[in-house]
Amino acid sequence: MELDLVVRGGTVVTAAEAVRADVGVRDGRIVALGERLDGARRTLDAGGLLVLPGGVDTHCHIEQLEANGTVHEESFVTASASAFAGGTTTAICFASQFKGHPIGPTLDEYRRRARAALMDYSFHQIITDPTDQVVAQELPAIVAMGIRSFKVFLTYDPLHVDDAQYLRVLAAARRLGAFVTVHCENYQAIRFMTEALLARGMTAPKYHAWSRPPVVEREATHRAIALAELIDQPIQVFHVSCAEAAEEIARAQARGVKVWGETCPQYLTLTAGHMDRPGFEGAKFMCSPAPREAAEHERVWAMVRRGVLDVISSDHCGYSYEGSAGKAQNGRDASFRDIPNGIPGLAARLPIVFSEGVSKGRIDVTEFVALTATNPARLFGLAPRKGTIAVGSDADLALWDPGRRVTITNALMQHAIDYTPYEGLEVTGWPVATIRRGEVVMQDGRVQAEEKSGRFLPRGPYALTRGRGVFANGFDPVG
Ligand SMILES: [Zn+2]
């Protein structure tokens, strides 16, 4: 059997085990795992390296279209380069809906833009306005297209949905066999706190954290789960920042509710104190939920180790520090309410989670693979094509030097954003090559791949999108 590529002599890591093996690739897929594979056109020496599945980042805001007519600075091309630089090969990004408008035209435009991608990608469909028309006609068509997850925001103007709208989305997802992801913070509570802070002249970036303390996340997490339980619709709670919100997920999981929790590197490394830097500098660390106190990091890690939080994504959402489209778009004296939320992290995700997790002994390397590739792929219907190293899977690999020490700089991130919130962070463990469907797309930091070589990944029905169909009195509100 002739092979296109053999990755030789590395330690192949999956969510289950780490074993010495060669990986044989043909036509973009893994076709052999074994000892001393040969007869390949190209051989890559992975001696002393870990061979990991390419990272799967299921929460990335890339070239996202906004209701005010703007587009996120990070394009599918720059985001792909950043992904490859950090060992990630697949991302799920966000198609928008603008309130008062149908989804179709916005989705068409987004699909057109995404075709420039170098990485493989899929979409979550944001739903801000689940009208009868959207629920009855657009959502079935979107699911049929292979977009099998919806995203709702319980807070944020102009995105947020109220409980009635959220219930409609849950019911539609259940009928269609789609997954639902939720941004959990209490809209009215944040408004109230924000107005109280601004009325007292407390406008600096650091007050972002004051406006949305853990209790507003915990309450919305509880409510999001309770309503999903009512409809019997599986959900993932996005970007859990603190243990008290994770506890809500743990309790529901113990009851058998199909709820999963995600966290992000920012909740393992950044603190509210970062937003208290002088002048406007704190804006670089503003995201929602807000980074918490330093002691929270260990509590979130404990929830990761318990399996309550089983996906670590980046929530990459870049706004440059300089420039009129970025953090200062409303001026450098803008109140925290008027500074766009979000931080970039696509390239930094795997190195930070590896370093803070594996290198510091908090998790082992198989858990690292589960958190960053296998679990996200499985949860969103991309497995086993993505997120693992197995015969038949796409040959998406990250060759990883577990001992390499690197100080993170913005240049290493290779994104379109002019800063990284992780500047100066020292990590141990770094990708030396990234392979996407058998093609070496990054080696020693140099990204090389054709535009439009990324593929859209349509997602079909899979078991996790189904509820359990169990109602105490036998009445199914959807069926
Ligand atoms: Zn997000």
XYZ file of C-alpha atoms and ligand atoms in Angstrom:
480
model
C 0.000 0.000 0.000
C 1.564 3.259 -1.041
C 1.278 6.088 1.458
C 1.431 9.823 0.859
C 2.926 10.533 4.266
C 4.264 8.708 7.279
C 4.712 10.458 10.613
C 7.419 8.324 12.146
C 8.598 7.563 15.649
C 6.298 9.778 17.701
C 4.041 9.057 20.653
C 0.488 8.997 19.319
C -1.973 10.386 21.841
C -5.737 9.920 21.819
C -8.322 10.523 24.523
C -7.799 6.906 25.557
C -4.046 6.284 25.496
C -0.552 7.309 24.456
C 1.390 4.757 22.377
C 4.524 4.714 20.217
C 3.342 4.315 16.628
C 3.828 5.557 13.097
C 0.877 7.208 11.381
C 0.284 6.388 7.716
C -1.676 8.835 5.583
C -3.230 8.493 2.146
C -5.673 10.802 0.370
C -5.925 13.031 3.419
C -6.976 10.294 5.804
C -5.252 8.070 8.319
C -5.034 4.603 6.775
C -2.512 2.875 9.029
C -1.169 2.966 12.579
C 1.712 0.649 13.285
C 5.405 -0.015 13.702
C 7.903 0.916 11.003
C 5.487 1.960 8.298
C 7.327 2.676 5.070
C 6.817 3.151 1.367
C 5.635 6.745 1.729
C 6.339 9.631 -0.606
C 7.137 11.818 2.380
C 8.279 11.029 5.903
C 8.153 13.354 8.891
C 10.332 12.480 11.851
C 8.360 12.802 15.074
C 11.036 11.308 17.339
C 10.735 12.799 20.813
C 7.445 14.469 19.911
C 3.826 13.866 20.764
C 1.518 13.248 17.825
C -1.814 14.788 18.787
C -5.084 15.068 16.893
C -5.317 18.544 15.364
C -7.117 20.828 17.791
C -10.873 21.233 17.390
C -11.981 24.668 18.576
C -15.769 24.703 18.735
C -16.165 28.345 19.802
C -14.569 30.911 17.474
C -15.948 34.257 16.335
C -14.396 34.656 12.897
C -15.272 37.350 10.345
C -18.621 37.519 12.129
C -21.247 39.858 10.710
C -22.732 42.299 13.205
C -26.134 43.988 13.198
C -24.490 47.440 13.014
C -22.969 46.531 9.635
C -19.450 45.862 10.885
C -17.471 42.649 10.387
C -15.003 41.180 12.868
C -11.400 41.988 11.942
C -10.282 38.364 12.033
C -10.915 36.917 8.587
C -11.200 33.236 7.727
C -7.720 33.498 6.195
C -5.984 35.112 9.168
C -7.890 32.942 11.643
C -6.817 29.822 9.755
C -3.178 30.877 9.958
C -3.572 31.504 13.672
C -5.260 28.134 14.153
C -2.458 26.299 12.326
C 0.199 28.230 14.250
C -1.310 26.862 17.455
C -1.923 23.277 16.342
C -5.653 23.632 15.633
C -7.114 22.364 12.349
C -10.900 22.661 12.778
C -13.106 25.463 14.084
C -16.807 26.056 14.523
C -17.700 29.718 13.922
C -20.864 31.774 14.232
C -23.380 32.684 11.554
C -25.487 35.649 12.696
C -29.150 36.543 12.765
C -30.108 40.197 13.089
C -33.280 40.867 15.073
C -36.210 41.634 12.821
C -34.544 39.976 9.831
C -34.581 36.492 8.360
C -31.465 34.342 8.701
C -31.054 33.313 5.055
C -29.313 36.282 3.406
C -26.900 36.777 6.327
C -26.048 33.086 6.322
C -25.462 33.119 2.578
C -23.028 36.009 2.931
C -21.246 34.271 5.794
C -20.893 31.011 3.842
C -19.431 32.973 0.953
C -16.814 34.555 3.203
C -15.948 31.268 4.887
C -14.949 29.669 1.589
C -11.622 31.533 1.858
C -10.682 29.406 4.891
C -7.566 27.257 5.076
C -8.804 25.310 8.092
C -11.833 23.046 8.073
C -14.875 24.673 9.581
C -18.508 24.428 10.508
C -21.039 26.909 11.901
C -23.215 27.451 14.904
C -26.323 29.413 13.911
C -26.961 32.323 16.287
C -30.690 32.838 16.840
C -31.781 36.236 18.134
C -35.343 36.311 16.818
C -37.120 32.941 16.642
C -40.235 34.094 14.801
C -42.813 31.641 13.418
C -41.211 32.001 9.995
C -37.717 31.341 11.321
C -38.810 28.325 13.362
C -41.066 26.758 10.737
C -39.050 27.397 7.588
C -35.537 28.661 8.093
C -34.297 26.420 10.880
C -35.260 23.148 9.140
C -33.427 24.337 6.020
C -30.362 25.324 8.047
C -30.213 21.943 9.798
C -30.630 20.208 6.431
C -27.560 22.159 5.278
C -25.543 20.486 8.039
C -25.579 23.339 10.541
C -26.704 21.298 13.480
C -26.160 23.613 16.447
C -27.856 26.819 17.526
C -26.447 29.506 19.777
C -28.508 31.745 22.011
C -27.428 34.629 24.204
C -29.335 35.164 27.439
C -27.664 38.575 27.661
C -26.071 41.248 25.387
C -27.838 43.874 23.314
C -28.859 43.389 20.548
C -28.475 39.615 20.699
C -30.260 38.477 23.821
C -33.366 36.295 23.873
C -35.870 36.217 26.720
C -37.070 32.994 28.323
C -40.037 32.662 25.950
C -37.771 32.949 22.923
C -35.216 30.578 24.436
C -37.961 27.983 24.964
C -38.968 28.310 21.309
C -35.379 27.672 20.230
C -35.099 24.659 22.529
C -38.327 23.193 21.154
C -37.267 23.791 17.550
C -33.898 22.155 18.203
C -35.559 19.139 19.769
C -37.876 18.721 16.762
C -35.009 19.070 14.298
C -32.386 17.047 16.143
C -30.053 20.002 16.634
C -27.807 20.935 19.553
C -28.142 24.196 21.530
C -25.323 26.250 23.052
C -26.037 29.019 25.541
C -24.319 32.175 26.793
C -25.513 32.241 30.391
C -25.655 35.608 32.152
C -28.728 37.451 33.477
C -29.593 40.312 31.112
C -31.664 42.426 33.510
C -29.219 41.996 36.378
C -26.306 43.221 34.263
C -28.341 46.193 33.031
C -29.267 47.117 36.573
C -25.696 46.857 37.828
C -24.307 48.726 34.827
C -26.690 51.641 35.302
C -25.879 51.788 39.011
C -22.129 51.851 38.308
C -22.341 54.427 35.516
C -24.576 56.685 37.625
C -21.746 56.847 40.180
C -19.129 57.586 37.535
C -17.590 54.117 37.839
C -16.827 53.700 34.148
C -13.282 52.232 33.877
C -12.721 48.810 32.258
C -12.346 47.127 35.643
C -16.008 47.826 36.433
C -16.931 45.400 33.661
C -16.341 42.635 36.222
C -18.355 44.496 38.868
C -21.332 44.702 36.512
C -21.528 40.914 36.099
C -20.326 39.034 39.186
C -20.517 35.225 39.362
C -24.066 35.253 40.702
C -25.465 36.575 37.395
C -23.735 33.722 35.591
C -24.844 31.145 38.149
C -28.489 32.257 37.972
C -28.611 32.159 34.188
C -26.824 28.813 34.102
C -29.423 27.369 36.455
C -32.276 28.805 34.397
C -30.809 27.731 31.059
C -30.501 24.180 32.316
C -33.936 24.137 33.951
C -35.673 25.258 30.757
C -33.679 22.761 28.676
C -34.698 20.073 31.140
C -38.347 21.114 30.752
C -38.137 20.672 26.973
C -35.756 17.684 27.216
C -33.263 19.355 24.868
C -29.501 18.760 25.225
C -27.417 21.919 25.688
C -23.834 23.028 26.209
C -23.222 25.949 28.561
C -20.550 28.103 26.955
C -17.520 29.624 28.686
C -18.115 28.687 32.310
C -15.922 31.065 34.309
C -16.448 29.972 37.890
C -17.119 26.962 40.072
C -20.508 28.158 41.285
C -21.883 28.110 37.738
C -20.194 24.751 37.105
C -21.899 23.389 40.232
C -25.268 24.004 38.564
C -24.105 21.868 35.648
C -22.786 19.164 37.975
C -26.096 18.927 39.819
C -28.041 18.627 36.576
C -25.640 16.020 35.189
C -26.152 14.009 38.364
C -29.914 14.064 37.671
C -29.251 12.692 34.189
C -29.892 15.935 32.324
C -28.028 16.172 29.024
C -26.020 19.291 29.790
C -22.348 19.840 29.054
C -20.043 22.644 30.109
C -17.225 24.431 28.324
C -14.522 26.664 29.754
C -11.725 28.660 28.091
C -8.034 29.473 28.766
C -8.952 32.985 29.946
C -10.769 31.500 32.952
C -7.653 29.518 33.837
C -5.115 32.343 33.473
C -6.641 35.855 33.506
C -8.160 37.714 36.450
C -10.399 40.699 37.052
C -7.207 42.440 38.147
C -5.978 42.496 34.543
C -8.828 44.892 33.727
C -7.517 47.284 36.406
C -4.390 48.154 34.424
C -3.750 51.883 33.931
C -5.698 53.907 31.384
C -7.452 51.950 28.677
C -5.135 48.930 28.921
C -7.710 46.927 30.882
C -9.870 46.748 27.745
C -7.455 44.134 26.385
C -8.789 41.630 28.885
C -12.507 42.376 28.662
C -14.657 39.410 27.774
C -17.885 37.952 29.081
C -18.258 36.352 31.507
C -15.545 38.470 33.084
C -12.289 36.909 34.287
C -12.618 36.223 38.041
C -10.192 36.321 40.979
C -6.995 34.251 40.799
C -8.268 31.678 43.299
C -11.042 30.758 40.880
C -8.585 29.189 38.422
C -7.925 26.195 40.668
C -11.658 25.754 41.285
C -12.344 25.711 37.530
C -9.526 23.189 37.032
C -11.177 20.991 39.664
C -14.398 21.089 37.622
C -12.409 20.142 34.525
C -10.830 17.193 36.337
C -14.253 16.047 37.567
C -15.455 16.048 33.961
C -18.166 18.625 34.691
C -16.454 20.913 32.169
C -15.272 18.643 29.355
C -14.413 21.063 26.533
C -11.858 23.894 26.546
C -12.386 26.203 23.580
C -10.884 29.618 22.897
C -13.971 31.831 22.467
C -11.639 33.630 20.063
C -13.198 37.038 19.453
C -10.670 39.551 18.339
C -10.814 43.325 18.571
C -7.534 45.123 18.071
C -6.372 47.520 20.749
C -5.570 50.285 18.243
C -7.749 51.398 15.343
C -11.307 52.496 14.791
C -12.788 48.984 14.519
C -11.272 47.719 17.741
C -11.549 48.071 21.492
C -11.376 51.894 21.254
C -14.123 52.215 18.626
C -16.070 54.431 21.042
C -12.988 56.319 22.218
C -10.386 55.611 24.889
C -12.536 57.217 27.552
C -15.553 55.056 26.697
C -17.274 53.484 29.674
C -16.914 49.726 30.109
C -20.431 49.360 28.695
C -19.276 50.729 25.335
C -16.092 48.703 24.881
C -16.551 45.623 22.680
C -16.252 42.343 24.532
C -13.994 39.512 23.494
C -10.357 38.470 23.358
C -8.308 36.513 20.815
C -7.052 33.057 21.756
C -7.182 30.678 18.796
C -3.412 30.097 18.604
C -2.813 30.352 22.347
C -5.441 27.799 23.370
C -3.526 24.535 23.003
C -0.176 25.832 24.357
C -1.859 27.364 27.423
C -4.004 24.339 28.203
C -1.049 21.993 27.657
C 1.272 24.093 29.789
C -1.111 24.904 32.620
C -2.687 21.453 32.447
C -0.181 18.776 31.405
C 3.173 20.464 32.123
C 2.017 21.582 35.572
C 0.575 18.167 36.393
C -3.104 19.088 36.646
C -4.241 16.725 33.868
C -2.563 14.034 31.809
C -1.943 14.182 28.107
C -4.918 11.970 27.192
C -7.200 14.323 29.124
C -5.652 17.218 27.229
C -6.580 15.572 23.928
C -10.088 14.840 25.181
C -10.657 18.456 26.290
C -9.271 20.155 23.204
C -10.096 17.786 20.329
C -12.025 14.583 21.019
C -14.811 15.863 23.263
C -15.605 18.958 21.183
C -15.667 16.862 17.995
C -17.961 14.303 19.591
C -20.277 16.861 21.180
C -20.848 18.675 17.893
C -21.161 15.685 15.582
C -17.706 15.875 13.960
C -16.462 12.540 15.345
C -14.827 10.300 14.350
C -13.767 12.247 11.268
C -12.239 14.927 13.499
C -10.742 14.996 16.991
C -8.966 11.649 17.132
C -6.180 9.606 15.567
C -7.740 6.472 14.142
C -7.829 4.598 10.864
C -10.447 6.337 8.735
C -10.223 9.712 10.471
C -8.984 12.794 8.647
C -5.201 13.114 8.943
C -5.339 16.240 11.102
C -2.331 16.193 13.424
C -0.281 18.447 15.651
C 3.316 17.400 16.221
C 4.017 18.643 19.697
C 7.257 19.265 21.564
C 6.237 18.773 25.204
C 9.440 20.288 26.593
C 9.743 23.380 24.435
C 9.595 26.577 26.498
C 8.127 29.590 24.768
C 7.183 33.081 25.900
C 3.928 34.047 24.184
C 4.125 37.153 22.019
C 1.563 38.608 19.673
C 3.731 37.805 16.631
C 3.584 34.099 17.479
C -0.234 34.201 17.376
C -0.268 35.028 13.625
C -3.757 36.550 13.879
C -5.123 39.847 12.564
C -5.432 41.316 16.045
C -2.716 43.702 17.237
C -2.319 42.234 20.712
C -2.717 39.058 22.740
C -3.962 39.123 26.334
C -1.378 36.407 27.001
C 1.669 38.528 26.035
C 4.620 37.449 28.187
C 3.020 34.253 29.478
C 5.594 31.457 29.616
C 4.429 28.071 28.436
C 6.043 24.651 28.282
C 4.912 22.650 25.254
C 4.560 23.981 21.735
C 3.459 22.717 18.296
C 6.305 22.243 15.824
C 4.129 21.162 12.891
C 0.442 21.082 11.991
C -1.010 18.713 9.414
C -4.473 19.216 7.903
C -5.869 16.285 5.927
C -2.372 14.996 5.299
C -0.907 18.308 4.209
C 1.797 19.991 6.290
C 0.260 23.429 6.807
C 2.600 24.706 9.543
C 6.193 23.809 10.257
C 8.401 25.623 12.766
C 5.941 28.492 12.869
C 5.738 28.967 9.105
C 2.168 28.598 7.850
C 1.763 27.485 4.272
C -1.585 26.530 2.766
C -3.763 27.616 -0.116
C -6.678 29.934 0.439
C -9.973 28.093 -0.031
C -8.350 24.766 0.828
C -10.431 24.487 4.002
C -13.632 22.483 3.833
C -17.073 23.099 5.228
C -18.029 20.243 7.531
C -21.739 19.450 7.300
C -22.972 17.685 10.410
C -25.629 14.993 10.261
C -27.813 13.636 13.060
C -25.989 12.040 15.982
C -26.989 10.520 19.291
C -26.076 13.411 21.582
C -28.614 15.768 20.018
C -31.469 13.572 21.160
C -33.119 14.087 24.511
C -34.088 11.199 26.723
C -37.801 11.532 25.988
C -38.777 11.012 29.579
C -41.491 13.214 31.096
C -42.951 12.611 34.545
C -46.586 12.671 33.418
C -46.003 11.421 29.908
C -46.791 14.780 28.286
C -44.206 15.756 25.686
C -44.455 19.513 24.969
C -42.708 19.158 21.610
C -43.748 15.770 20.249
Zn -18.336 33.514 22.213
